[in-house]
PDB file of C-alpha atoms in Angstrom:
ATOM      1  CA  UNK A  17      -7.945  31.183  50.559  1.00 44.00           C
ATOM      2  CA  UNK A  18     -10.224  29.582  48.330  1.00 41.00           C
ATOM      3  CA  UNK A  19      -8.787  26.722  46.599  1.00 42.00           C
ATOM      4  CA  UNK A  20      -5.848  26.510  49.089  1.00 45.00           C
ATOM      5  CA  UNK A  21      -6.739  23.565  51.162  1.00 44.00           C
ATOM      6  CA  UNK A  22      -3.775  21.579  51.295  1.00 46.00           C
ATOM      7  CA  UNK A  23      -4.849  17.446  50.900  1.00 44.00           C
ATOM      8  CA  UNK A  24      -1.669  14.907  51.687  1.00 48.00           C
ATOM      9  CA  UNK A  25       0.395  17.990  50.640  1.00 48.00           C
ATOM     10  CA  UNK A  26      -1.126  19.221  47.643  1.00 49.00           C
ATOM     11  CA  UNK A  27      -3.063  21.991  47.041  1.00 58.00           C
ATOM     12  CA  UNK A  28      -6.393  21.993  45.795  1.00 56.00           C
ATOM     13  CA  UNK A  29      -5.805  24.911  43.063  1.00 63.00           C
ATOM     14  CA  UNK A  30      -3.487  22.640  41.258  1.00 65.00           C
ATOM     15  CA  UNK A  31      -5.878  18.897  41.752  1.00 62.00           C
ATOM     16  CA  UNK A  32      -8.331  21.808  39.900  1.00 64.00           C
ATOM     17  CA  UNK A  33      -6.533  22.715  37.228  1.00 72.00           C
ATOM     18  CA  UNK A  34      -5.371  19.566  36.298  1.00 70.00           C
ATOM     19  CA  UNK A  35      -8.458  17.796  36.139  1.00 63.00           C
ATOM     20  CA  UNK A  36      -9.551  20.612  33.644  1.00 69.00           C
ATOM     21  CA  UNK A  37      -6.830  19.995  31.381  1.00 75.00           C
ATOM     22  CA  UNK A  38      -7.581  16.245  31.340  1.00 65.00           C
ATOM     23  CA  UNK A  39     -11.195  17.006  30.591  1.00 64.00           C
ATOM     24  CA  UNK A  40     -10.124  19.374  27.519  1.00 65.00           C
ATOM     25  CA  UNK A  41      -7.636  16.586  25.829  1.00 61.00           C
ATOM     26  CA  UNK A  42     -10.534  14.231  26.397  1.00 58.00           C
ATOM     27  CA  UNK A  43     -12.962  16.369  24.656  1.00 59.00           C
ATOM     28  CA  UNK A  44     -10.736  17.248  22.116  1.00 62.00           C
ATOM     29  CA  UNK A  45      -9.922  13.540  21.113  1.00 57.00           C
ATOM     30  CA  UNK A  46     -13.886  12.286  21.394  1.00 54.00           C
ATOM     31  CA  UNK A  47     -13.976  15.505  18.793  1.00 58.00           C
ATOM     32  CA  UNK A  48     -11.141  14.618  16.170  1.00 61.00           C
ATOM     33  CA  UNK A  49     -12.758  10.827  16.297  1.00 53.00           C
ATOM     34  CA  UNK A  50     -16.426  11.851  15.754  1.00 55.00           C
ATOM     35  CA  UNK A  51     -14.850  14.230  12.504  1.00 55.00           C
ATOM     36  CA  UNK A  52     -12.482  11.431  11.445  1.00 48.00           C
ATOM     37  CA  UNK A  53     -16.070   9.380  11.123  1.00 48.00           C
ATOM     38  CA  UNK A  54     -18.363  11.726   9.712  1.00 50.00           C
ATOM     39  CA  UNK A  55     -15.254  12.012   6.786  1.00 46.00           C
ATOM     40  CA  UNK A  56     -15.267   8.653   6.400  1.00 45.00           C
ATOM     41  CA  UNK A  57     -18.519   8.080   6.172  1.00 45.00           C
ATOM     42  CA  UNK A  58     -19.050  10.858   3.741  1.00 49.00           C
ATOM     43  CA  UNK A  59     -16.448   9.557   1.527  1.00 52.00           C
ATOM     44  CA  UNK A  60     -18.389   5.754   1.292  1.00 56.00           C
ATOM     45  CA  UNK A  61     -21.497   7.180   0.673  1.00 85.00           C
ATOM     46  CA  UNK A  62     -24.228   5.002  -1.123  1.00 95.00           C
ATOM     47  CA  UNK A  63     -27.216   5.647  -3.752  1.00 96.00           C
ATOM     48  CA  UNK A  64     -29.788   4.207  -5.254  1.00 97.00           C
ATOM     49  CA  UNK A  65     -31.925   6.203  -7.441  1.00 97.00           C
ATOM     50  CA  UNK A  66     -34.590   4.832  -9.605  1.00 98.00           C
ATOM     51  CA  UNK A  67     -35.608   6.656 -13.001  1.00 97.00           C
ATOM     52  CA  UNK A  68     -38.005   7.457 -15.881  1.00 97.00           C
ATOM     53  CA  UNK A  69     -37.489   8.169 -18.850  1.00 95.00           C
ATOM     54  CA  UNK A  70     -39.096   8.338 -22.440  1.00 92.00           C
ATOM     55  CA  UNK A  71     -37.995   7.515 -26.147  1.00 90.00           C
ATOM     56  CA  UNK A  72     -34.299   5.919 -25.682  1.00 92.00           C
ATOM     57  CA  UNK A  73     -32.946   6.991 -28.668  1.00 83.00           C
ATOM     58  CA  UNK A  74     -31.481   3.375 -30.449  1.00 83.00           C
ATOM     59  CA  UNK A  75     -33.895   1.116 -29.056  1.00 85.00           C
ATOM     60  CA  UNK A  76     -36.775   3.249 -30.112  1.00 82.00           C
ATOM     61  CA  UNK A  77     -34.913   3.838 -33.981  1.00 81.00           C
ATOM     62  CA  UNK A  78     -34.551   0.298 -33.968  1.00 77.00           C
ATOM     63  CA  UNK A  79     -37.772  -0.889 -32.815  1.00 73.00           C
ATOM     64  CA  UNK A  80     -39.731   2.020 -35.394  1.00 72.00           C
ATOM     65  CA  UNK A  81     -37.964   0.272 -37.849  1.00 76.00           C
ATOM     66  CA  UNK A  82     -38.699  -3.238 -37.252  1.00 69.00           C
ATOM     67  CA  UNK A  83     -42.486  -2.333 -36.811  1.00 68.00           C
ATOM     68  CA  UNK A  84     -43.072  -0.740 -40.422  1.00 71.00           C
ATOM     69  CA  UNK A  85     -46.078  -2.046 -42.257  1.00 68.00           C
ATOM     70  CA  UNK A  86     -47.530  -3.495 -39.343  1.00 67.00           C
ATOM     71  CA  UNK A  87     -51.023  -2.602 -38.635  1.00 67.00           C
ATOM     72  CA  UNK A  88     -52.484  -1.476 -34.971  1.00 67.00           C
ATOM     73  CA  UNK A  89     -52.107   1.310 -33.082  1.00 73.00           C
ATOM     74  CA  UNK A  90     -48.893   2.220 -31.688  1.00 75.00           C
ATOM     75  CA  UNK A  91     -48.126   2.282 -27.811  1.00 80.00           C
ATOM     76  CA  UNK A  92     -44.784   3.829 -26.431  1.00 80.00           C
ATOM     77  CA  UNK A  93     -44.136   3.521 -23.092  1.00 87.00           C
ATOM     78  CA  UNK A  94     -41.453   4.554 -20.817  1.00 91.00           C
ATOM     79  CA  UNK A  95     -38.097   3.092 -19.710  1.00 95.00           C
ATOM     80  CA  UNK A  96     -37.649   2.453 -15.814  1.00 97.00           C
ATOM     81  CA  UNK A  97     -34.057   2.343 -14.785  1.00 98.00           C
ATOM     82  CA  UNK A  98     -32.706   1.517 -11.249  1.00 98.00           C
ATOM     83  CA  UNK A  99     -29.124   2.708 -10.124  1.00 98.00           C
ATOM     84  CA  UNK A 100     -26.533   1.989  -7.416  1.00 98.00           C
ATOM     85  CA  UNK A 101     -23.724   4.568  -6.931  1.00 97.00           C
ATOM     86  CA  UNK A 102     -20.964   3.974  -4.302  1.00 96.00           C
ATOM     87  CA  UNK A 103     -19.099   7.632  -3.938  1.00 95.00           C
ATOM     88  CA  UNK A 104     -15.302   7.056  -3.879  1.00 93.00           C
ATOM     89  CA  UNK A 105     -14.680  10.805  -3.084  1.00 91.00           C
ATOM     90  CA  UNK A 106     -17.461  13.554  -2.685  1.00 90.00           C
ATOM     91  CA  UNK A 107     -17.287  14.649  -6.216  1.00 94.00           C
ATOM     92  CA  UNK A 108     -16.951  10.981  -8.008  1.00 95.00           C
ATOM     93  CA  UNK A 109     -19.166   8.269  -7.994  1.00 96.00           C
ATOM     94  CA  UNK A 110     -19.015   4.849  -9.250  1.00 97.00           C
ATOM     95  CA  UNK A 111     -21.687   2.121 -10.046  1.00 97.00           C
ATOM     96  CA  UNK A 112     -23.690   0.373 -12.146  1.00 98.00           C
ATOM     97  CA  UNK A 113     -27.908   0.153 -13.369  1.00 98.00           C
ATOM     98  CA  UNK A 114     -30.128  -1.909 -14.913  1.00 98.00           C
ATOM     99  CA  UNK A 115     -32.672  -0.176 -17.695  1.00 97.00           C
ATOM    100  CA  UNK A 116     -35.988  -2.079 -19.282  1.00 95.00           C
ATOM    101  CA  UNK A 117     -38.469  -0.734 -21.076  1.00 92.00           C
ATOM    102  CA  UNK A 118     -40.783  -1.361 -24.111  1.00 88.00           C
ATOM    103  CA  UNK A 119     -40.104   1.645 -26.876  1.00 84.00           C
ATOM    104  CA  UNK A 120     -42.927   0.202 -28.813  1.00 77.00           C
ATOM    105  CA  UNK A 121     -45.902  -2.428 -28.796  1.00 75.00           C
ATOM    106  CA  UNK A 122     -48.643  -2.492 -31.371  1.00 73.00           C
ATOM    107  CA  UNK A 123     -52.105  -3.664 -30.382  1.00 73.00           C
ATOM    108  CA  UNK A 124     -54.514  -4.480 -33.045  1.00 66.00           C
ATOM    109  CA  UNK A 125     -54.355  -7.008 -35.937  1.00 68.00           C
ATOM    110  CA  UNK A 126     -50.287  -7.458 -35.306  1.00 66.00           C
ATOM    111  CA  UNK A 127     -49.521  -7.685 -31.731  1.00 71.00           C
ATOM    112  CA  UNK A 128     -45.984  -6.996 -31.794  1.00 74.00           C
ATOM    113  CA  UNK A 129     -44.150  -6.008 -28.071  1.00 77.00           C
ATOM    114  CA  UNK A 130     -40.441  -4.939 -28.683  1.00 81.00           C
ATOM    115  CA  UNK A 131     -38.355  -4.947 -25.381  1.00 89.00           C
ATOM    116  CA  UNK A 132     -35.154  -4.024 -23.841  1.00 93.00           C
ATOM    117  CA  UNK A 133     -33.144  -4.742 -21.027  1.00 95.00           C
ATOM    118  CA  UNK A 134     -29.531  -3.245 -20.242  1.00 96.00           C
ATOM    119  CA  UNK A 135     -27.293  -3.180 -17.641  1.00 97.00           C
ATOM    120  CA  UNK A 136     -24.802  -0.371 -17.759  1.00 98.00           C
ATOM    121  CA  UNK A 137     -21.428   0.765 -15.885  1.00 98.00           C
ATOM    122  CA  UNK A 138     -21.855   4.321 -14.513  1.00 97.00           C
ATOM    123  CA  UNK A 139     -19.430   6.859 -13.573  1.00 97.00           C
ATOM    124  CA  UNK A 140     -20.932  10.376 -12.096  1.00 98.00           C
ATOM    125  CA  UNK A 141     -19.128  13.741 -11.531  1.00 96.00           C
ATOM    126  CA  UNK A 142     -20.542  16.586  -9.739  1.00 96.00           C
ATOM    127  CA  UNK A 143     -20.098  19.880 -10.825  1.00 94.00           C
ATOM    128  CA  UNK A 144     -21.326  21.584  -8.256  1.00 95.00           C
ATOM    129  CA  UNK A 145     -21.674  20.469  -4.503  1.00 92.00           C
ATOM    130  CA  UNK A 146     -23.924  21.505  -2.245  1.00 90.00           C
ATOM    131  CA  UNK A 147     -25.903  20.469   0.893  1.00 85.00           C
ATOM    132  CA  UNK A 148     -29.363  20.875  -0.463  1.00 91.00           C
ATOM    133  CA  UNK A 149     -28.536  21.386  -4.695  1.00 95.00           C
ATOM    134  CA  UNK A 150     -25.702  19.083  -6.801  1.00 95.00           C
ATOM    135  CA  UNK A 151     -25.566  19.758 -10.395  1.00 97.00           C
ATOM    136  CA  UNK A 152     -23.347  16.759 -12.281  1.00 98.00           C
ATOM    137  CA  UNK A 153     -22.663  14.896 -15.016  1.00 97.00           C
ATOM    138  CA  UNK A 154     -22.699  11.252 -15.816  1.00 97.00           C
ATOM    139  CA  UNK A 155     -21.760   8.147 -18.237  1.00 97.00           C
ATOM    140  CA  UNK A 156     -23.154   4.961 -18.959  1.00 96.00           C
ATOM    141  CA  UNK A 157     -21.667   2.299 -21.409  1.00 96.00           C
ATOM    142  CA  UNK A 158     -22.615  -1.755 -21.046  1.00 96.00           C
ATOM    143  CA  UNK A 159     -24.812  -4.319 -23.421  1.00 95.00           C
ATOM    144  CA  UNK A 160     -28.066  -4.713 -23.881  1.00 95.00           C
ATOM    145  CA  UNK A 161     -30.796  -7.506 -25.030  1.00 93.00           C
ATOM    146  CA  UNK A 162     -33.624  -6.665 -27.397  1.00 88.00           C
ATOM    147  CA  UNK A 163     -36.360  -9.171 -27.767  1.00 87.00           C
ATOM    148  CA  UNK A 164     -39.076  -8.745 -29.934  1.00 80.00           C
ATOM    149  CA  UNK A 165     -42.342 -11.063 -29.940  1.00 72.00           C
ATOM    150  CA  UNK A 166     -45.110 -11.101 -32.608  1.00 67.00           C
ATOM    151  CA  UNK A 167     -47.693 -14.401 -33.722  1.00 64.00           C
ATOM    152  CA  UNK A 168     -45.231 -15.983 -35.881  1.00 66.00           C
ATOM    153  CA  UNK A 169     -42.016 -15.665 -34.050  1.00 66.00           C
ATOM    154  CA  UNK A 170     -40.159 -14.539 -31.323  1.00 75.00           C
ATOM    155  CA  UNK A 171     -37.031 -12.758 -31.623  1.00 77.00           C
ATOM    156  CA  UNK A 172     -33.441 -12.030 -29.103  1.00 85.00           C
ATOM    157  CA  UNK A 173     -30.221 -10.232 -29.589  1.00 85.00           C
ATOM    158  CA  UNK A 174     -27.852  -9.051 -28.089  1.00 91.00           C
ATOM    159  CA  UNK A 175     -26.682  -4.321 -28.375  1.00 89.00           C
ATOM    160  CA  UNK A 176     -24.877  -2.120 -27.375  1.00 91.00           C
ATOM    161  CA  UNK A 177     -26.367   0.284 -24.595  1.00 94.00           C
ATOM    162  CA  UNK A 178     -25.555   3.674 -23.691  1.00 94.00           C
ATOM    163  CA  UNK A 179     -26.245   6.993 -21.797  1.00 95.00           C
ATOM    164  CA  UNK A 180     -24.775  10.721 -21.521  1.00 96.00           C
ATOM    165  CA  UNK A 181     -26.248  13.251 -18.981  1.00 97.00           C
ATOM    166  CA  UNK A 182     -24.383  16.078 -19.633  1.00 96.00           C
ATOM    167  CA  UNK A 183     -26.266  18.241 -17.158  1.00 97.00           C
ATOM    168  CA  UNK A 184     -28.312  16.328 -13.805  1.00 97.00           C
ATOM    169  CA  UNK A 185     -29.876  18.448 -11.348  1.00 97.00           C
ATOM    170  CA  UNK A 186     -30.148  16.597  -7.892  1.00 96.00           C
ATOM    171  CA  UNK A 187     -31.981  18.367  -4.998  1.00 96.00           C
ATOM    172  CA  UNK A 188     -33.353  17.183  -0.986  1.00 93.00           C
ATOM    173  CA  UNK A 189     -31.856  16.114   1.877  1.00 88.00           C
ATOM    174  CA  UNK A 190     -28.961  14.316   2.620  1.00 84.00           C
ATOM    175  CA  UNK A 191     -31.255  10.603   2.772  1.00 91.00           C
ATOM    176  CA  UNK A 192     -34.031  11.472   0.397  1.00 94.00           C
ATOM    177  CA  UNK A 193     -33.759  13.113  -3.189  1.00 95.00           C
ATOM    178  CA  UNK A 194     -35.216  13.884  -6.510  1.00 97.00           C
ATOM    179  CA  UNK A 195     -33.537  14.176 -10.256  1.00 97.00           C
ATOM    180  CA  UNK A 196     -34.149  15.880 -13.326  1.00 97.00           C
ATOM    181  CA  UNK A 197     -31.829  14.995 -16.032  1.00 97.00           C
ATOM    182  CA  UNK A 198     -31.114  15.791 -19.530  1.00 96.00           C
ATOM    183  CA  UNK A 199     -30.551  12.760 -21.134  1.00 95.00           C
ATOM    184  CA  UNK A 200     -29.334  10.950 -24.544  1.00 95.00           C
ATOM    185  CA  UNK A 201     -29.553   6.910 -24.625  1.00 94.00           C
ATOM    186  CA  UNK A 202     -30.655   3.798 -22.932  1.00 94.00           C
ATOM    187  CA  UNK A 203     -32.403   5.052 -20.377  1.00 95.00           C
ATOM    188  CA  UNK A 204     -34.326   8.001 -21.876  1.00 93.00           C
ATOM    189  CA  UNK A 205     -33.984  10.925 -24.592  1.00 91.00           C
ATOM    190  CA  UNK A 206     -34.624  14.578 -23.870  1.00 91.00           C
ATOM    191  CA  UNK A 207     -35.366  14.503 -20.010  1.00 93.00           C
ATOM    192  CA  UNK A 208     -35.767  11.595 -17.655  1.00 96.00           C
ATOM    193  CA  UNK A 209     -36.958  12.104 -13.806  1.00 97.00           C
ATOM    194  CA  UNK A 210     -35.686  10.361 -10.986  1.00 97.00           C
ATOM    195  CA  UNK A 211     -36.090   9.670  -6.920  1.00 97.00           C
ATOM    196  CA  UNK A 212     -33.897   7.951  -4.751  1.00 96.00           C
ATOM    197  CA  UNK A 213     -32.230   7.747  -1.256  1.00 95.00           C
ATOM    198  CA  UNK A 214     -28.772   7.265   0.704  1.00 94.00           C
ATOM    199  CA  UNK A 215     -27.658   4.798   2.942  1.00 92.00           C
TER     200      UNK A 215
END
């Protein structure tokens, strides 16, 4: 019968089903190791996202007010932020960024150029988790250095920094993404666009 050869006293039926059993706990434990790695490397995932953002709210109070009766015309440009997030579960991440911008400059018969640089702790929860759409949350809170520049002098101290998103919508692929966020601080007021990637 087939499968009933007999080699050295053992049949070939049983040689047959053995090796098949071998071959399913090897498969099986390639398959728990390969899951055990995608977990882990899920759960240490990195970002970096870079930002833009317009009118940060203290810096740009400040800076209106340190400019009054000077004479020019007014130039407000936007704050660039760059951000590292290290994800110590799916839904948490921790990390820091570093925000400059110039709220105001004045060109004319008083050149004046007010800028900022802070560097910021940041902790982000996501709301909502999915593959191609996350919708979170996230807090900012370091120090900051204003320096301000004009023909007579020049001028450094050191602030407080901040920034709340209560609501960040984050949308692509798992490597490459793109940000819109509503924002309140140091790195933008109102709405602040981002891009990034995932290593």
């Amino acid at each position: 019968k087939l499968f009933q050869i007999k080699i050295g006293g053992i049949e070939m039926k049983k040689i047959f089903i053995s090796v098949c059993i071998l071959c399913f706990f090897t498969f099986s434990l390639v398959a728990q190791d390969n899951l055990s790695q995608k977990v882990e490397t899920e759960e240490k995932l990195n970002e970096i996202q870079f930002k833009i953002g317009m009118f940060p709210y203290i810096e740009t109070l400040v800076c209106g007010l340190a400019t009054i009766g000077s004479t020019g015309n007014d130039i407000i440009l936007p704050s660039l932020s760059v951000q590292y997030l290290h994800y110590v579960t799916p839904r948490i991440g921790l990390g820091a960024a570093f925000t400059t911008g110039i709220p105001v400059a004045i060109i004319g018969e008083d050149n004046l150029a007010l800028i900022y640089t802070a560097l910021q702790l940041k902790f982000r929860g996501i709301y909502m988790n999915k593959e191609k759409i996350k919708l979170y949350g996230e807090v900012g809170m370091g120090g900051e250095l204003l320096l301000a520049s004009d023909k007579e002098k020049d001028f450094m101290a050191p602030f407080f920094s901040g920034s709340i998103v209560p609501l960040g919508i984050w949308f692509g692929s798992d490597k490459f993404f793109g940000t819109t966020e509503i924002t309140f601080g140091s790195e933008g007021s109102f709405l602040t666009l981002g891009c990034g990637f995932r290593f």
